[in-house]
């Protein structure tokens, strides 16, 4: 194998491993979030997230996406996205207690510790969303 191709492969593998290891649960992971209209939040290994709700936006379910960043030491995750006008919205969540199974089936006692942007305390997740239940 070409040494440059091997180096690229190793860098890609390390980047994927580091990204995948940065949240306290295996990725991809989809959680139903309480205090929402059946909002399903999916974390992906590439550092992005998507969500879909049972609410209707026109004729389809409301959905959105953005990027996540995790801080293992602070046990937090920051959700970043832009609203329809292109304004930045950030939410930082501190994780609470977690089940000890390999998939981390439930996380409860989560709390929003920071929010920025118009409606940042309710979008993408409302401040009251303290329990997340895995369903993938």
PDB file of C-alpha atoms in Angstrom:
ATOM      1  CA  UNK A   1       0.000   0.000   0.000  1.00  0.00           C
ATOM      2  CA  UNK A   2       1.165   3.495  -0.790  1.00  0.00           C
ATOM      3  CA  UNK A   3       2.649   5.150   2.352  1.00  0.00           C
ATOM      4  CA  UNK A   4       0.609   8.316   1.814  1.00  0.00           C
ATOM      5  CA  UNK A   5      -2.618   6.329   1.455  1.00  0.00           C
ATOM      6  CA  UNK A   6      -1.734   4.413   4.626  1.00  0.00           C
ATOM      7  CA  UNK A   7      -1.132   7.675   6.498  1.00  0.00           C
ATOM      8  CA  UNK A   8      -4.472   9.077   5.300  1.00  0.00           C
ATOM      9  CA  UNK A   9      -6.215   5.876   6.401  1.00  0.00           C
ATOM     10  CA  UNK A  10      -4.632   6.052   9.868  1.00  0.00           C
ATOM     11  CA  UNK A  11      -5.557   9.735  10.286  1.00  0.00           C
ATOM     12  CA  UNK A  12      -9.155   9.003   9.233  1.00  0.00           C
ATOM     13  CA  UNK A  13      -9.355   6.076  11.649  1.00  0.00           C
ATOM     14  CA  UNK A  14      -7.986   8.134  14.547  1.00  0.00           C
ATOM     15  CA  UNK A  15     -10.361  11.022  13.769  1.00  0.00           C
ATOM     16  CA  UNK A  16     -13.333   8.661  13.703  1.00  0.00           C
ATOM     17  CA  UNK A  17     -12.259   6.985  16.935  1.00  0.00           C
ATOM     18  CA  UNK A  18     -11.705  10.305  18.720  1.00  0.00           C
ATOM     19  CA  UNK A  19     -15.056  11.648  17.533  1.00  0.00           C
ATOM     20  CA  UNK A  20     -16.881   8.464  18.459  1.00  0.00           C
ATOM     21  CA  UNK A  21     -15.281   8.372  21.893  1.00  0.00           C
ATOM     22  CA  UNK A  22     -16.157  11.958  22.766  1.00  0.00           C
ATOM     23  CA  UNK A  23     -19.688  11.262  23.992  1.00  0.00           C
ATOM     24  CA  UNK A  24     -20.426   8.965  26.937  1.00  0.00           C
ATOM     25  CA  UNK A  25     -22.476   6.592  24.767  1.00  0.00           C
ATOM     26  CA  UNK A  26     -21.857   4.624  21.560  1.00  0.00           C
ATOM     27  CA  UNK A  27     -22.647   6.367  18.285  1.00  0.00           C
ATOM     28  CA  UNK A  28     -24.813   6.672  16.321  1.00  0.00           C
ATOM     29  CA  UNK A  29     -27.406   7.150  19.043  1.00  0.00           C
ATOM     30  CA  UNK A  30     -31.023   8.289  18.899  1.00  0.00           C
ATOM     31  CA  UNK A  31     -32.788   9.522  22.015  1.00  0.00           C
ATOM     32  CA  UNK A  32     -36.406  10.501  22.600  1.00  0.00           C
ATOM     33  CA  UNK A  33     -36.389  13.692  24.604  1.00  0.00           C
ATOM     34  CA  UNK A  34     -38.981  14.334  27.316  1.00  0.00           C
ATOM     35  CA  UNK A  35     -41.027  17.545  27.476  1.00  0.00           C
ATOM     36  CA  UNK A  36     -41.163  17.635  23.660  1.00  0.00           C
ATOM     37  CA  UNK A  37     -43.570  16.524  20.955  1.00  0.00           C
ATOM     38  CA  UNK A  38     -41.836  13.147  20.504  1.00  0.00           C
ATOM     39  CA  UNK A  39     -38.585  14.812  19.500  1.00  0.00           C
ATOM     40  CA  UNK A  40     -36.018  12.245  18.384  1.00  0.00           C
ATOM     41  CA  UNK A  41     -32.420  13.488  18.617  1.00  0.00           C
ATOM     42  CA  UNK A  42     -29.775  11.500  16.708  1.00  0.00           C
ATOM     43  CA  UNK A  43     -26.055  11.964  17.391  1.00  0.00           C
ATOM     44  CA  UNK A  44     -23.811  10.864  14.510  1.00  0.00           C
ATOM     45  CA  UNK A  45     -20.113   9.877  14.682  1.00  0.00           C
ATOM     46  CA  UNK A  46     -19.116  12.688  12.294  1.00  0.00           C
ATOM     47  CA  UNK A  47     -19.988  15.354  14.892  1.00  0.00           C
ATOM     48  CA  UNK A  48     -23.426  16.210  13.523  1.00  0.00           C
ATOM     49  CA  UNK A  49     -26.893  15.695  14.908  1.00  0.00           C
ATOM     50  CA  UNK A  50     -30.381  15.642  13.464  1.00  0.00           C
ATOM     51  CA  UNK A  51     -33.779  15.779  15.049  1.00  0.00           C
ATOM     52  CA  UNK A  52     -37.374  15.277  14.037  1.00  0.00           C
ATOM     53  CA  UNK A  53     -40.567  16.018  15.967  1.00  0.00           C
ATOM     54  CA  UNK A  54     -44.195  15.014  15.729  1.00  0.00           C
ATOM     55  CA  UNK A  55     -45.114  18.681  15.248  1.00  0.00           C
ATOM     56  CA  UNK A  56     -46.044  19.623  11.712  1.00  0.00           C
ATOM     57  CA  UNK A  57     -44.184  22.313   9.798  1.00  0.00           C
ATOM     58  CA  UNK A  58     -46.492  22.873   6.827  1.00  0.00           C
ATOM     59  CA  UNK A  59     -47.342  19.260   5.924  1.00  0.00           C
ATOM     60  CA  UNK A  60     -44.258  17.370   7.126  1.00  0.00           C
ATOM     61  CA  UNK A  61     -42.763  16.711  10.549  1.00  0.00           C
ATOM     62  CA  UNK A  62     -40.482  19.487  11.779  1.00  0.00           C
ATOM     63  CA  UNK A  63     -36.829  18.567  11.533  1.00  0.00           C
ATOM     64  CA  UNK A  64     -33.455  20.190  11.943  1.00  0.00           C
ATOM     65  CA  UNK A  65     -29.758  19.506  12.155  1.00  0.00           C
ATOM     66  CA  UNK A  66     -26.513  20.943  13.386  1.00  0.00           C
ATOM     67  CA  UNK A  67     -23.178  20.077  14.955  1.00  0.00           C
ATOM     68  CA  UNK A  68     -22.368  18.767  18.406  1.00  0.00           C
ATOM     69  CA  UNK A  69     -19.220  19.155  20.497  1.00  0.00           C
ATOM     70  CA  UNK A  70     -18.598  17.191  23.658  1.00  0.00           C
ATOM     71  CA  UNK A  71     -16.498  17.988  26.712  1.00  0.00           C
ATOM     72  CA  UNK A  72     -15.715  14.757  28.555  1.00  0.00           C
ATOM     73  CA  UNK A  73     -14.265  16.493  31.597  1.00  0.00           C
ATOM     74  CA  UNK A  74     -17.315  18.698  32.062  1.00  0.00           C
ATOM     75  CA  UNK A  75     -19.660  15.881  31.013  1.00  0.00           C
ATOM     76  CA  UNK A  76     -21.385  18.291  28.615  1.00  0.00           C
ATOM     77  CA  UNK A  77     -22.491  18.423  25.005  1.00  0.00           C
ATOM     78  CA  UNK A  78     -23.042  21.622  23.013  1.00  0.00           C
ATOM     79  CA  UNK A  79     -25.596  21.632  20.211  1.00  0.00           C
ATOM     80  CA  UNK A  80     -24.985  24.229  17.493  1.00  0.00           C
ATOM     81  CA  UNK A  81     -27.170  25.158  14.567  1.00  0.00           C
ATOM     82  CA  UNK A  82     -28.540  28.069  12.579  1.00  0.00           C
ATOM     83  CA  UNK A  83     -32.155  29.182  12.580  1.00  0.00           C
ATOM     84  CA  UNK A  84     -34.094  29.875   9.390  1.00  0.00           C
ATOM     85  CA  UNK A  85     -32.682  33.423   9.240  1.00  0.00           C
ATOM     86  CA  UNK A  86     -29.095  32.155   9.535  1.00  0.00           C
ATOM     87  CA  UNK A  87     -28.588  33.198  13.172  1.00  0.00           C
ATOM     88  CA  UNK A  88     -26.465  30.967  15.395  1.00  0.00           C
ATOM     89  CA  UNK A  89     -28.122  29.062  18.216  1.00  0.00           C
ATOM     90  CA  UNK A  90     -26.117  27.200  20.861  1.00  0.00           C
ATOM     91  CA  UNK A  91     -27.211  25.048  23.773  1.00  0.00           C
ATOM     92  CA  UNK A  92     -24.894  23.386  26.265  1.00  0.00           C
ATOM     93  CA  UNK A  93     -26.287  20.450  28.229  1.00  0.00           C
ATOM     94  CA  UNK A  94     -24.696  18.846  31.267  1.00  0.00           C
ATOM     95  CA  UNK A  95     -25.479  15.159  31.485  1.00  0.00           C
ATOM     96  CA  UNK A  96     -27.019  13.764  34.649  1.00  0.00           C
ATOM     97  CA  UNK A  97     -27.136  10.135  35.735  1.00  0.00           C
ATOM     98  CA  UNK A  98     -26.931   7.392  33.114  1.00  0.00           C
ATOM     99  CA  UNK A  99     -27.867   3.747  32.992  1.00  0.00           C
ATOM    100  CA  UNK A 100     -24.803   1.535  33.109  1.00  0.00           C
ATOM    101  CA  UNK A 101     -25.700  -0.699  30.176  1.00  0.00           C
ATOM    102  CA  UNK A 102     -23.423  -0.640  27.119  1.00  0.00           C
ATOM    103  CA  UNK A 103     -25.847   1.466  25.084  1.00  0.00           C
ATOM    104  CA  UNK A 104     -26.628   4.004  27.838  1.00  0.00           C
ATOM    105  CA  UNK A 105     -30.378   3.451  27.417  1.00  0.00           C
ATOM    106  CA  UNK A 106     -31.446   6.345  29.605  1.00  0.00           C
ATOM    107  CA  UNK A 107     -29.929   9.637  30.729  1.00  0.00           C
ATOM    108  CA  UNK A 108     -31.824  11.674  33.308  1.00  0.00           C
ATOM    109  CA  UNK A 109     -31.207  14.790  35.345  1.00  0.00           C
ATOM    110  CA  UNK A 110     -29.752  16.589  32.320  1.00  0.00           C
ATOM    111  CA  UNK A 111     -29.754  20.342  32.568  1.00  0.00           C
ATOM    112  CA  UNK A 112     -29.146  23.167  30.173  1.00  0.00           C
ATOM    113  CA  UNK A 113     -26.194  25.146  31.527  1.00  0.00           C
ATOM    114  CA  UNK A 114     -25.871  27.689  28.706  1.00  0.00           C
ATOM    115  CA  UNK A 115     -27.909  28.913  25.756  1.00  0.00           C
ATOM    116  CA  UNK A 116     -27.331  31.599  23.144  1.00  0.00           C
ATOM    117  CA  UNK A 117     -29.419  32.956  20.317  1.00  0.00           C
ATOM    118  CA  UNK A 118     -33.033  33.848  19.778  1.00  0.00           C
ATOM    119  CA  UNK A 119     -35.167  31.167  21.434  1.00  0.00           C
ATOM    120  CA  UNK A 120     -31.963  29.403  22.532  1.00  0.00           C
ATOM    121  CA  UNK A 121     -33.654  28.160  25.694  1.00  0.00           C
ATOM    122  CA  UNK A 122     -36.291  26.256  23.698  1.00  0.00           C
ATOM    123  CA  UNK A 123     -34.631  25.450  20.363  1.00  0.00           C
ATOM    124  CA  UNK A 124     -33.537  22.825  19.419  1.00  0.00           C
ATOM    125  CA  UNK A 125     -34.445  21.363  22.853  1.00  0.00           C
ATOM    126  CA  UNK A 126     -36.574  23.015  25.536  1.00  0.00           C
ATOM    127  CA  UNK A 127     -34.840  23.789  28.832  1.00  0.00           C
ATOM    128  CA  UNK A 128     -37.121  21.282  30.621  1.00  0.00           C
ATOM    129  CA  UNK A 129     -35.816  18.289  28.592  1.00  0.00           C
ATOM    130  CA  UNK A 130     -34.081  16.604  31.502  1.00  0.00           C
ATOM    131  CA  UNK A 131     -34.585  12.944  30.502  1.00  0.00           C
ATOM    132  CA  UNK A 132     -33.480  11.259  27.288  1.00  0.00           C
ATOM    133  CA  UNK A 133     -34.437   7.665  26.432  1.00  0.00           C
ATOM    134  CA  UNK A 134     -32.555   5.750  23.749  1.00  0.00           C
ATOM    135  CA  UNK A 135     -34.684   3.989  21.158  1.00  0.00           C
ATOM    136  CA  UNK A 136     -32.427   3.016  18.240  1.00  0.00           C
TER     137      UNK A 136
END
